Coordinates of C-alpha atoms in Angstrom, one line a residue:
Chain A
X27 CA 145.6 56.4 114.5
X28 CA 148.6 58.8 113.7
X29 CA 148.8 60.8 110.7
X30 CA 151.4 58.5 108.9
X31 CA 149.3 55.3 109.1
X32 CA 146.3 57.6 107.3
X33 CA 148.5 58.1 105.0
X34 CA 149.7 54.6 104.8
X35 CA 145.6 53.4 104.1
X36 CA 145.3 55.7 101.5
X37 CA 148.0 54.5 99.7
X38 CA 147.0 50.9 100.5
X39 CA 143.9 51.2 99.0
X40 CA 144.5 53.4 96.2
X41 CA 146.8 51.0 95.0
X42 CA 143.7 48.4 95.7
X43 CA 141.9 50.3 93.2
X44 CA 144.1 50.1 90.3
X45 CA 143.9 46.6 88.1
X46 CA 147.2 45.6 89.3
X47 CA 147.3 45.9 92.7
X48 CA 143.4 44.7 92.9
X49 CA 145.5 41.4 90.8
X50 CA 148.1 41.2 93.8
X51 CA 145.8 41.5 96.9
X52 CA 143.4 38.8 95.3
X53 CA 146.9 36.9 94.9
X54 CA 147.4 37.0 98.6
X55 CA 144.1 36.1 99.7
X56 CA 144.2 32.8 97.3
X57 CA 147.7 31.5 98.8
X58 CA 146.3 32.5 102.1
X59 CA 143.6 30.5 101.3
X60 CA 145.5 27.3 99.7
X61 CA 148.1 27.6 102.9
X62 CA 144.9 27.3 105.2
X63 CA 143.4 24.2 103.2
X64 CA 146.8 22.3 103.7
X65 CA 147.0 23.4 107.8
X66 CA 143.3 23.0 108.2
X67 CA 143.2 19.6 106.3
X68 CA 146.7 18.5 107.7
X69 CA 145.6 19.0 111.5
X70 CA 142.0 16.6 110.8
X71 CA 143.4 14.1 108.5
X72 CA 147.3 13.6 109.6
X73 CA 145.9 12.3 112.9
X74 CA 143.4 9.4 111.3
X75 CA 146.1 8.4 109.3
X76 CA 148.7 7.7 111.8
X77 CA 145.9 5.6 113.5
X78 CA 145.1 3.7 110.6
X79 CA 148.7 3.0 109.8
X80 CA 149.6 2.1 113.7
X81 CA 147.0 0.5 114.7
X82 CA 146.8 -1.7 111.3
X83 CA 150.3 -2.5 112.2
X84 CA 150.1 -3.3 116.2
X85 CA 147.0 -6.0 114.8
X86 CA 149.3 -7.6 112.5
X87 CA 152.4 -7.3 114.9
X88 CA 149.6 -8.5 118.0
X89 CA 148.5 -11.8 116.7
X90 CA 150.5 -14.4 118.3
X91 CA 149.2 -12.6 121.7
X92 CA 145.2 -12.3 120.6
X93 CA 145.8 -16.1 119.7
X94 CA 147.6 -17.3 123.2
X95 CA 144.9 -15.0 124.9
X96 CA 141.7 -16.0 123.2
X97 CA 142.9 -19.6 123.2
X98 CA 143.7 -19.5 127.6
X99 CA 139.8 -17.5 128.0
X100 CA 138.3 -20.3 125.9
X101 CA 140.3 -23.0 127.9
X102 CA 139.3 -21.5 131.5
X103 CA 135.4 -21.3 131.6
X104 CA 134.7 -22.2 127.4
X105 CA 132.9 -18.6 127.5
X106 CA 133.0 -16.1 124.7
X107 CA 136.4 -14.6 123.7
X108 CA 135.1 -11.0 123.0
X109 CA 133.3 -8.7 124.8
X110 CA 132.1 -5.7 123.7
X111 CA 130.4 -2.9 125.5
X112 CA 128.8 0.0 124.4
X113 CA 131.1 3.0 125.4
X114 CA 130.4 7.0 124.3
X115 CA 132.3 8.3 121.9
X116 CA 133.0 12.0 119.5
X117 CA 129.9 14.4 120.5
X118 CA 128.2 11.5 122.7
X119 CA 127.7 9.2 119.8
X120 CA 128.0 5.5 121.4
X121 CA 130.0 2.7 119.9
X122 CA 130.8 -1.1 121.0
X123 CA 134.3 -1.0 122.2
X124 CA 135.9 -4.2 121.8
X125 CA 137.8 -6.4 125.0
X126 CA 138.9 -9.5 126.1
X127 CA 136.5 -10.8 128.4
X128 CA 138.0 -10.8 132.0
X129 CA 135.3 -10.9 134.2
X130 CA 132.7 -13.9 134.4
X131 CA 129.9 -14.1 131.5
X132 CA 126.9 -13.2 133.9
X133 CA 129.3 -10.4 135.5
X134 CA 126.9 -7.0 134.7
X135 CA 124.1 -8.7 136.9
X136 CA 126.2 -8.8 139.6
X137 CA 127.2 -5.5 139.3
X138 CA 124.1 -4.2 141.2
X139 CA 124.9 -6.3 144.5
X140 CA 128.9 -4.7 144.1
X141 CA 127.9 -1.0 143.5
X142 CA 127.2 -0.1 147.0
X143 CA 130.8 -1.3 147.5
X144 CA 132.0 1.7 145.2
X145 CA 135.6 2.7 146.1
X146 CA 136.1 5.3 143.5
X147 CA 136.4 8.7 144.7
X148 CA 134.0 11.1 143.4
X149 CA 131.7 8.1 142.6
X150 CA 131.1 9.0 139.2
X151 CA 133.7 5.8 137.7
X152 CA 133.4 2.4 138.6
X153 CA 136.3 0.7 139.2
X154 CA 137.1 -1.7 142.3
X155 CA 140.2 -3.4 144.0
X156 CA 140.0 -7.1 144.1
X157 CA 136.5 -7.4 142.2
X158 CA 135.4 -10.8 142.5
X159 CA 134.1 -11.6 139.3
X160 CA 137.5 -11.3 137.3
X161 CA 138.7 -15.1 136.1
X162 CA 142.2 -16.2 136.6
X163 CA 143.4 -15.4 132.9
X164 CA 141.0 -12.0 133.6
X165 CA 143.5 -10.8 136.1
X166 CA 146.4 -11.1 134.4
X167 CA 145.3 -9.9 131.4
X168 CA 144.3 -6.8 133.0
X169 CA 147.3 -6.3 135.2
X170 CA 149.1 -5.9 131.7
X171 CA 146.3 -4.0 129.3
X172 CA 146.4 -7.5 127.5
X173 CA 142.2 -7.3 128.0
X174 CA 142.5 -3.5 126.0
X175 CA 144.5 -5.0 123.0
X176 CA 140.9 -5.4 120.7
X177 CA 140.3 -2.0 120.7
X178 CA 143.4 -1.5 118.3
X179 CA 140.1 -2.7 116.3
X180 CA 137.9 0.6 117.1
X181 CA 141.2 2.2 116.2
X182 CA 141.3 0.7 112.8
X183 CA 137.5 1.3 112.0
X184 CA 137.5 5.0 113.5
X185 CA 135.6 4.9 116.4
X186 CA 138.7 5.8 118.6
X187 CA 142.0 7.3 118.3
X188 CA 145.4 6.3 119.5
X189 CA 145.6 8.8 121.9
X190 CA 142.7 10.9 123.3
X191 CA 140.4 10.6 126.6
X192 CA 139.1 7.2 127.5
X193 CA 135.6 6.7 126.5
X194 CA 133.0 6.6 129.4
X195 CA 130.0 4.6 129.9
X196 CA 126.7 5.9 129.2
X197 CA 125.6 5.8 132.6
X198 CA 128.4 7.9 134.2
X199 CA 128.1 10.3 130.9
X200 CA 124.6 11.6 132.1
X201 CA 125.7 12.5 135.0
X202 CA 128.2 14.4 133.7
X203 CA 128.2 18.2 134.6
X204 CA 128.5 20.7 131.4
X205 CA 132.3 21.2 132.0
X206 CA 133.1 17.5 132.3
X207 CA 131.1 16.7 128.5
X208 CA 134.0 19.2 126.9
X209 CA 136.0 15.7 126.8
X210 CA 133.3 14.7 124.4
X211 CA 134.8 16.6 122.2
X212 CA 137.9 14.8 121.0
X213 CA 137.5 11.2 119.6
X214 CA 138.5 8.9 122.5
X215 CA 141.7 6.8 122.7
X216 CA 143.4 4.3 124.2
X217 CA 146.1 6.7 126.3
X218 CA 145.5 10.1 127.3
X219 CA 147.3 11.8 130.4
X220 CA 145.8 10.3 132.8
X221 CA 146.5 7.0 132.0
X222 CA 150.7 7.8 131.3
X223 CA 150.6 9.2 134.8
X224 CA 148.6 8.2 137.5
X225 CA 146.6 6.2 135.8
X226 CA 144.0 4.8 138.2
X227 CA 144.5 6.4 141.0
X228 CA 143.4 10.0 140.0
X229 CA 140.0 11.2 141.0
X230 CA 137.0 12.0 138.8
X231 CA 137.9 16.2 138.4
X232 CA 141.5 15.3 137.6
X233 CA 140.7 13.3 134.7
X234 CA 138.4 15.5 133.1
X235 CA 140.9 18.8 133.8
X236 CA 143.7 16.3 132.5
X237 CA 141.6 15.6 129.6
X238 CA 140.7 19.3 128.7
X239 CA 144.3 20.2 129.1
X240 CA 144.9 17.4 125.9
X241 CA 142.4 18.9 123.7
X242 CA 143.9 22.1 124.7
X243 CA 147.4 21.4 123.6
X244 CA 146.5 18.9 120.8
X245 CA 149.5 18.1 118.3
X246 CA 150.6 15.2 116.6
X247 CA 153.6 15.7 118.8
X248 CA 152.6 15.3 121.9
X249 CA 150.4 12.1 120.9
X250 CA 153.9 10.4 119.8
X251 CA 154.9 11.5 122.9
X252 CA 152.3 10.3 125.0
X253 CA 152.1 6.9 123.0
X254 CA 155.9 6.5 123.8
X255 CA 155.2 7.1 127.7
X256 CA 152.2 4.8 127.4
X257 CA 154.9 1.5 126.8
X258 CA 156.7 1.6 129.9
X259 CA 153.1 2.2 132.1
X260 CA 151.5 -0.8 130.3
X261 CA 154.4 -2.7 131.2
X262 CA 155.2 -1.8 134.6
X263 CA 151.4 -2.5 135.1
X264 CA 150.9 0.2 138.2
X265 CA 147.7 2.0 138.8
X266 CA 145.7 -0.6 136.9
X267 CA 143.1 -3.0 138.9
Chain B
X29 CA 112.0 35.9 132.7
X30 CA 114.0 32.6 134.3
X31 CA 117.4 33.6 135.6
X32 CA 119.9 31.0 135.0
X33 CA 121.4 29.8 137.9
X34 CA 125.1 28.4 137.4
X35 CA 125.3 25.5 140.2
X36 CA 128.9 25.3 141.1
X37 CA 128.0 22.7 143.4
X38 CA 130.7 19.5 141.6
X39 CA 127.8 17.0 142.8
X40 CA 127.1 14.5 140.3
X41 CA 125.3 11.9 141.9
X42 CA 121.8 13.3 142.0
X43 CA 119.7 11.5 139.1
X44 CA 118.3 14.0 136.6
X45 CA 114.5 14.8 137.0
X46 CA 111.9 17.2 135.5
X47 CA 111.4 18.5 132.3
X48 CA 113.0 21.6 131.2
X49 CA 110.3 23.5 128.7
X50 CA 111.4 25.4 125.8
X51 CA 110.1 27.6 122.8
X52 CA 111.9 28.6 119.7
X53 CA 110.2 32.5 118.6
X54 CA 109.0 31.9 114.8
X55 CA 111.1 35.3 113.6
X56 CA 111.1 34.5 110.0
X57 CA 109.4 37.5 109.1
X58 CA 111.2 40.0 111.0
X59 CA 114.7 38.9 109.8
X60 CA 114.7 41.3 106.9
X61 CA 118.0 42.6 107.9
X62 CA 120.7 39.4 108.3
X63 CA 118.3 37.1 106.0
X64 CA 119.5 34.0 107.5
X65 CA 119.1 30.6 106.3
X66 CA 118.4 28.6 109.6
X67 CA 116.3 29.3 112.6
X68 CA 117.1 32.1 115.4
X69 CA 118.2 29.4 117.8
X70 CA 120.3 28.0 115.2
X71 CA 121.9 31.2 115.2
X72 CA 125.7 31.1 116.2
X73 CA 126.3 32.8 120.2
X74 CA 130.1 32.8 120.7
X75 CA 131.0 28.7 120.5
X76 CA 128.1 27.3 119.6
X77 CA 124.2 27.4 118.8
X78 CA 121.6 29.4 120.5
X79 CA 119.9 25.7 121.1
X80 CA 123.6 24.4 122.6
X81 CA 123.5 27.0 125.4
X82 CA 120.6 26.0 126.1
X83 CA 120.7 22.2 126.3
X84 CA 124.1 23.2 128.4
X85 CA 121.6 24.7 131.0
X86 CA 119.2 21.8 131.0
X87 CA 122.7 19.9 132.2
X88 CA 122.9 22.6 134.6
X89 CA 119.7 22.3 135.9
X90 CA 119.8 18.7 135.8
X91 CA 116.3 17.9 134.1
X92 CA 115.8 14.7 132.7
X93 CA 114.1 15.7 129.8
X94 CA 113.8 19.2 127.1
X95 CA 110.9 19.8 125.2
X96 CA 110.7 22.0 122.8
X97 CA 108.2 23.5 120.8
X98 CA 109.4 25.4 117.4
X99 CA 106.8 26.8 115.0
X100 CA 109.7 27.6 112.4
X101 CA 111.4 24.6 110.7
X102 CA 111.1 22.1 113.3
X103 CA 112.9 19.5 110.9
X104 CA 115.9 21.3 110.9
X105 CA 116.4 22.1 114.5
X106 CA 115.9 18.6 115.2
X107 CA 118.5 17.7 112.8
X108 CA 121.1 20.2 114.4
X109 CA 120.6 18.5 117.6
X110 CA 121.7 14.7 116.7
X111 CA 119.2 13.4 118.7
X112 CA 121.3 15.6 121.9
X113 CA 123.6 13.0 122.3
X114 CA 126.0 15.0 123.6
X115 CA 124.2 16.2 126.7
X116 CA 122.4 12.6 127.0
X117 CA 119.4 14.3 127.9
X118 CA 116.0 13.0 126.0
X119 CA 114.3 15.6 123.9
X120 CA 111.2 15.9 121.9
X121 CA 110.1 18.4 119.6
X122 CA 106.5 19.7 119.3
X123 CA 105.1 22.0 116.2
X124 CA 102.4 23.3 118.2
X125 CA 102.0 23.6 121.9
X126 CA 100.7 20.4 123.4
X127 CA 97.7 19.6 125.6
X128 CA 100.3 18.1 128.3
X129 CA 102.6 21.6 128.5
X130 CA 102.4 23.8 131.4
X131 CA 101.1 27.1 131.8
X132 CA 102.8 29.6 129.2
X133 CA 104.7 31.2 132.2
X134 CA 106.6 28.2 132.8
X135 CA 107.5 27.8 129.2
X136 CA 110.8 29.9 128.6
X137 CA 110.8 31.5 125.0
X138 CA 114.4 30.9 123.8
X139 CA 114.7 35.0 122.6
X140 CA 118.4 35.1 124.5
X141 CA 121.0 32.9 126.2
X142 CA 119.7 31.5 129.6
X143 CA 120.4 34.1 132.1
X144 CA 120.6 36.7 129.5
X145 CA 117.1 36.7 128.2
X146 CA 116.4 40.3 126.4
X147 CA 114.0 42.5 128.4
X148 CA 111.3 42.8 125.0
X149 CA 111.4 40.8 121.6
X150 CA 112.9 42.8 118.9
X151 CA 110.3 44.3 116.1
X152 CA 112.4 44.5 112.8
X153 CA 115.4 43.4 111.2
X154 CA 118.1 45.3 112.7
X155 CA 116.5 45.1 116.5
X156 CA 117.1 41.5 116.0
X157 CA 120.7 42.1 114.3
X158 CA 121.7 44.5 117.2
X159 CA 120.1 41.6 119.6
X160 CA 122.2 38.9 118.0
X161 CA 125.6 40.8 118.6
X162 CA 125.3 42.0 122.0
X163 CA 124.0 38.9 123.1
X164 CA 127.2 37.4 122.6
X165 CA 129.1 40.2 123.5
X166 CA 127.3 40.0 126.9
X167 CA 127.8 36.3 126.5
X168 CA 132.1 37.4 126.4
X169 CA 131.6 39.3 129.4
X170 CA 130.2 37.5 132.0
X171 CA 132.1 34.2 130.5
X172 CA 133.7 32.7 134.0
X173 CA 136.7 31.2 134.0
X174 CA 135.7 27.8 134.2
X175 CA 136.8 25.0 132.5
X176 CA 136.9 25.5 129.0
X177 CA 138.5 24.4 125.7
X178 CA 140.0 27.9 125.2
X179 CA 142.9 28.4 127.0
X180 CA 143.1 32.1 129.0
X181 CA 146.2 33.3 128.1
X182 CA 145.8 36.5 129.7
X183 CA 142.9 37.3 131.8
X184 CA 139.9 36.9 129.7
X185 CA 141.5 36.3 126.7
X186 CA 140.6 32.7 125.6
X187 CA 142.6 31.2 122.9
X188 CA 141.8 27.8 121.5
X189 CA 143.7 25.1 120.5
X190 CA 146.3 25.6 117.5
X191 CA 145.6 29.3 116.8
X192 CA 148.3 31.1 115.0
X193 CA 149.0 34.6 116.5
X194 CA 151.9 36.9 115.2
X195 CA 154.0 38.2 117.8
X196 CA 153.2 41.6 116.9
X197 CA 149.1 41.3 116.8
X198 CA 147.6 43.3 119.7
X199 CA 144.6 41.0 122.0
X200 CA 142.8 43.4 124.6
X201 CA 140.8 41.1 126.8
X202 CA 137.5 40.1 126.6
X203 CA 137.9 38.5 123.3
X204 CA 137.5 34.8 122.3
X205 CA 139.7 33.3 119.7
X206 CA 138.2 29.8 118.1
X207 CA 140.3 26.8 117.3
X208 CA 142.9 27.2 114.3
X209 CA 142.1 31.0 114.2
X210 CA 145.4 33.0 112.6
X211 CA 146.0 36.5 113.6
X212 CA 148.1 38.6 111.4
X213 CA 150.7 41.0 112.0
X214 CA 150.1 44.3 113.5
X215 CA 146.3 43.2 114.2
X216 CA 144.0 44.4 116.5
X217 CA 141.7 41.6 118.5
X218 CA 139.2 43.3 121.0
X219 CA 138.4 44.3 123.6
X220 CA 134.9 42.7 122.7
X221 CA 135.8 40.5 119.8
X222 CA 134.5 37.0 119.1
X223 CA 137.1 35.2 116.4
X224 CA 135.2 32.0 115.0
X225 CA 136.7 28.7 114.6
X226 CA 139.4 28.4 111.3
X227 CA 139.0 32.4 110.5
X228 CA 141.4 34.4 109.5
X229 CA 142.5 38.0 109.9
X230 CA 144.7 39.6 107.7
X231 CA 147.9 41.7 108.6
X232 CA 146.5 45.5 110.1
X233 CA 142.7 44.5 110.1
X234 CA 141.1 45.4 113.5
X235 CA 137.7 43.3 115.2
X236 CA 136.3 45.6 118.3
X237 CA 133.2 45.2 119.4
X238 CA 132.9 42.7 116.7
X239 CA 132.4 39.3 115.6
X240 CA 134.2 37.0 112.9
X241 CA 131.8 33.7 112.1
X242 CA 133.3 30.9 111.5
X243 CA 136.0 30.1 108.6
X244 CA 135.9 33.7 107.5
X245 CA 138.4 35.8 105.7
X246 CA 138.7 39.3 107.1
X247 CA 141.2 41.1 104.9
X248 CA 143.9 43.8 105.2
X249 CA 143.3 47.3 107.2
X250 CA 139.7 46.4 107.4
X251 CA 138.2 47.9 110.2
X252 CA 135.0 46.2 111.9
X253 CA 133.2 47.7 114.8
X254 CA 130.1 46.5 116.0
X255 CA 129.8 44.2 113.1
X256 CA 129.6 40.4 112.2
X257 CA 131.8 39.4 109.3
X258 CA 130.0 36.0 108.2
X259 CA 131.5 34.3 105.0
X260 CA 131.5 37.5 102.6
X261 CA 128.6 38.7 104.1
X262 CA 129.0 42.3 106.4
X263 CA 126.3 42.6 108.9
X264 CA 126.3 46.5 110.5
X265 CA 124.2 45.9 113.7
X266 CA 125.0 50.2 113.9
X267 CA 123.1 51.1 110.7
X268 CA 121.4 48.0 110.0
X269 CA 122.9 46.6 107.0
X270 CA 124.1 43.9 105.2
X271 CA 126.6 44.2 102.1
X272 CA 127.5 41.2 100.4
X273 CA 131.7 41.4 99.4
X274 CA 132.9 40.5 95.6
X275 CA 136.3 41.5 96.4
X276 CA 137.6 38.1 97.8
X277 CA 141.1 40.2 99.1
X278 CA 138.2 42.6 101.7
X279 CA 135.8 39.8 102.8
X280 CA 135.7 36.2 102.0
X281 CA 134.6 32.9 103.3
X282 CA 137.9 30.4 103.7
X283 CA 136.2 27.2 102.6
X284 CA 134.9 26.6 99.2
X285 CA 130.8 26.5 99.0
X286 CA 130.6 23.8 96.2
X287 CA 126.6 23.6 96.7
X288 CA 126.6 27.3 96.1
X289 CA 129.1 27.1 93.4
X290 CA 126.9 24.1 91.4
X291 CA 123.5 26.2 92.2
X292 CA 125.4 29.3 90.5
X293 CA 125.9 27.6 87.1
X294 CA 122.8 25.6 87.4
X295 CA 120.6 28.6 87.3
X296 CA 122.8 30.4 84.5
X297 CA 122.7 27.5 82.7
X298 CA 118.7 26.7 82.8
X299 CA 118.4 30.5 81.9

């Protein structure tokens, strides 16, 4: 501390003493404090409300598909429509996350027999090629997200974002190490990184470090940004089984 | 005393097992000093709870189950938990020690972070004050690298997402800065400085050997070493004191405390 900023403090906080400049610095602090209620309120707040408004607005635009859709699963094996499973979501609370049912009805019992045949690297996600228990109509909805489309619902309610890491399955959440349950963190979306990118093809560490690097660099920027990458991916239909 | 051991190994296939034992210490009547409202492993280390750390280490050590017994407001630790969702690990919580627990020596009394545990339990109010900060300050020290939230800007100097930092604010690693943090101009971070979540410090204040809590207002040329700035609440781990701040423009917690407010004019009122 030189001798000039000493003397700098003392005028600082003689001035601090007197009524007036006691009037200003308490000033300060209060449109300090009304600028930091409108950043801090923005940043939680701006985000839900862009989901409510897109994802009440891809429902509405969606219909004639969820109609077609529902209609060709009901005509193929007169099963249910929906299918919801029970995914984890902000801080490890778990929600039902709404789909089109691809796969047969009885197709979690058969899961046992088809887990040994795990061809996911690192082991942790289960995902196959050429799984036998996707229908017709279940193929072909996946190969274009089509099957994803209901969770524009869990959107709308606030159970998931737009953008943000895809919500795991209990099962593979507890064996999660500590680093990988940072991607609990964010509320879980429909696009992330990941899925823009590789999208299935990306091993287990990848994801999460991907994932980590969104909650890193969250803006409502780069969620635009990522939901205007997302299009194209969808439509092309690599990476996805 | 259990050293922590942090297994690197990226194997996640092994099924949890065991039970991972815990106590809380019942220091209500030695916290004369900080006068806290919740529980000592409620207490804030660095990112989160006392309790976090260590359900993060039950992950680590891959136990299927945490018990825990806390003598000191069981209710509310169990209500800070959330049932431990978020390390989907099964937890019960005891009052008393039960007939089923194991030998006190396998019990580990929760009086530091895992790996970290003090060598004796403190005996008054500022023991325990000077335990809280340089348990977190050892906490910033041997932080590794690893994966985290924080991004390391410089070599241990962890900034979180969407924190404001004037070009002319000084950071001298190790020092954590929390989510949405702002740094004002000509300030002075570390080295050994702990910056909460949502805080802010003024333009000229300097935080060495320090720690900013949470949504906390630390105001112009203010000078804090070896303290904890909590709301408008100074904690002096050095002398062992705690002055509460009336000048908002010094000291000053960001968000408003409406239940504090309405308790205010409810007791002038009824008197």
């Amino acid at each position: 501390m030189t001798p000039h900023d000493d003397q700098e403090l003392v005028e600082y906080w003689s001035r601090a003493g007197t009524i007036h400049g006691r009037w200003r610095l308490t000033f300060r602090f209060w449109r300090k404090r009304i600028m930091w209620r409108i950043v801090v309120g923005l940043t939680q707040l701006l985000k839900r409300i862009v989901d409510i408004v897109l994802s009440g607005c891809a429902l509405l635009a969606l219909t004639p598909v969820f109609a077609v859709t529902a209609l060709l699963i009901k005509l193929e094996d007169r099963g249910p429509i929906f299918f919801q499973q029970t995914r984890v979501g902000r801080n490890g609370r778990l929600f039902g996350m709404w789909k089109f049912r691809s796969m047969v009805p009885n197709a979690d019992q058969l899961k046992d027999q088809l887990l040994k045949q795990n061809e996911m690297k690192g082991g942790i996600t289960f995902k196959m090629k050429d799984d036998p228990r996707i229908t017709r109509i279940g193929r072909f909805i996946r190969k274009y997200s089509v099957d994803e489309l209901p969770q524009f619902w869990n959107v709308f309610t606030g159970d998931m974002s737009l953008v943000g890491p895809r919500p795991a399955v209990p099962r593979e959440v507890r064996q999660y190490l500590v680093e990988d349950r940072l991607r609990l963190l964010a509320r879980p979306g429909l696009t992330c990184f990941w899925q823009v990118g590789g999208r299935s093809g990306i091993d287990f560490d990848g994801q999460v470090e991907l994932d980590v690097r969104y909650i890193q660099s969250e803006s409502l920027w780069l969620d635009i940004k990522l939901l205007f990458k997302t299009v194209p991916a969808v439509l092309k239909g690599d990476g996805a089984f | 005393m259990n050293p922590a051991d942090p297994s690197t190994d990226r194997d996640r296939l092994t099924e949890p097992v065991g039970t991972l034992w815990l106590r809380a210490p019942d220091w209500r009547t030695i916290d004369t000093v900080a006068r806290k409202s919740e529980p000592w492993v409620l207490w804030r280390m660095g990112f989160q709870s006392l309790l976090a750390h260590w359900m993060d280490e039950a992950v680590r050590r891959n136990v299927a189950r945490v018990e825990i017994i806390c003598p000191d407001r069981a209710a509310e630790i169990e209500a800070a938990l959330e049932g431990g969702l978020y390390w989907s690990r099964e937890i019960r919580f005891h009052a008393t020690k039960p007939a089923e627990a194991p030998p006190d020596s396998e019990i580990i009394t929760m009086t530091g972070l895992p790996g970290l545990l003090p060598a004796n339990e403190p005996a008054d109010g500022t023991a325990l004050l000077q335990l809280w900060l340089s348990q977190q300050l050892a906490w910033l020290e041997q932080r590794s690298p690893a994966v985290s939230v924080e991004r390391q800007l410089h070599p241990r100097v962890w900034v979180g997402p969407g924190v404001r930092i004037h070009p002319s604010a000084r950071l001298t690693g190790p020092c954590w800065i929390g989510a949405r943090a702002e740094i004002g101009a000509d300030a002075e971070i570390g080295p050994q400085a702990i910056i909460g979540h949502q805080s802010v410090i003024d333009q000229r204040a300097s935080v060495t050997h320090s720690i900013v809590m949470p949504e906390t207002f630390v105001g112009s040329r203010l000078h804090l070493q070896r303290m904890i700035a909590d709301g408008y609440i100074l904690l002096d781990a050095n002398r062992g004191t705690r002055v509460e701040f009336t000048d908002r423009f010094m000291l000053a917690r960001m968000r408003t405390d409406w239940r504090g407010f309405f308790d205010k004019w409810k007791r002038r009122l009824s008197t």
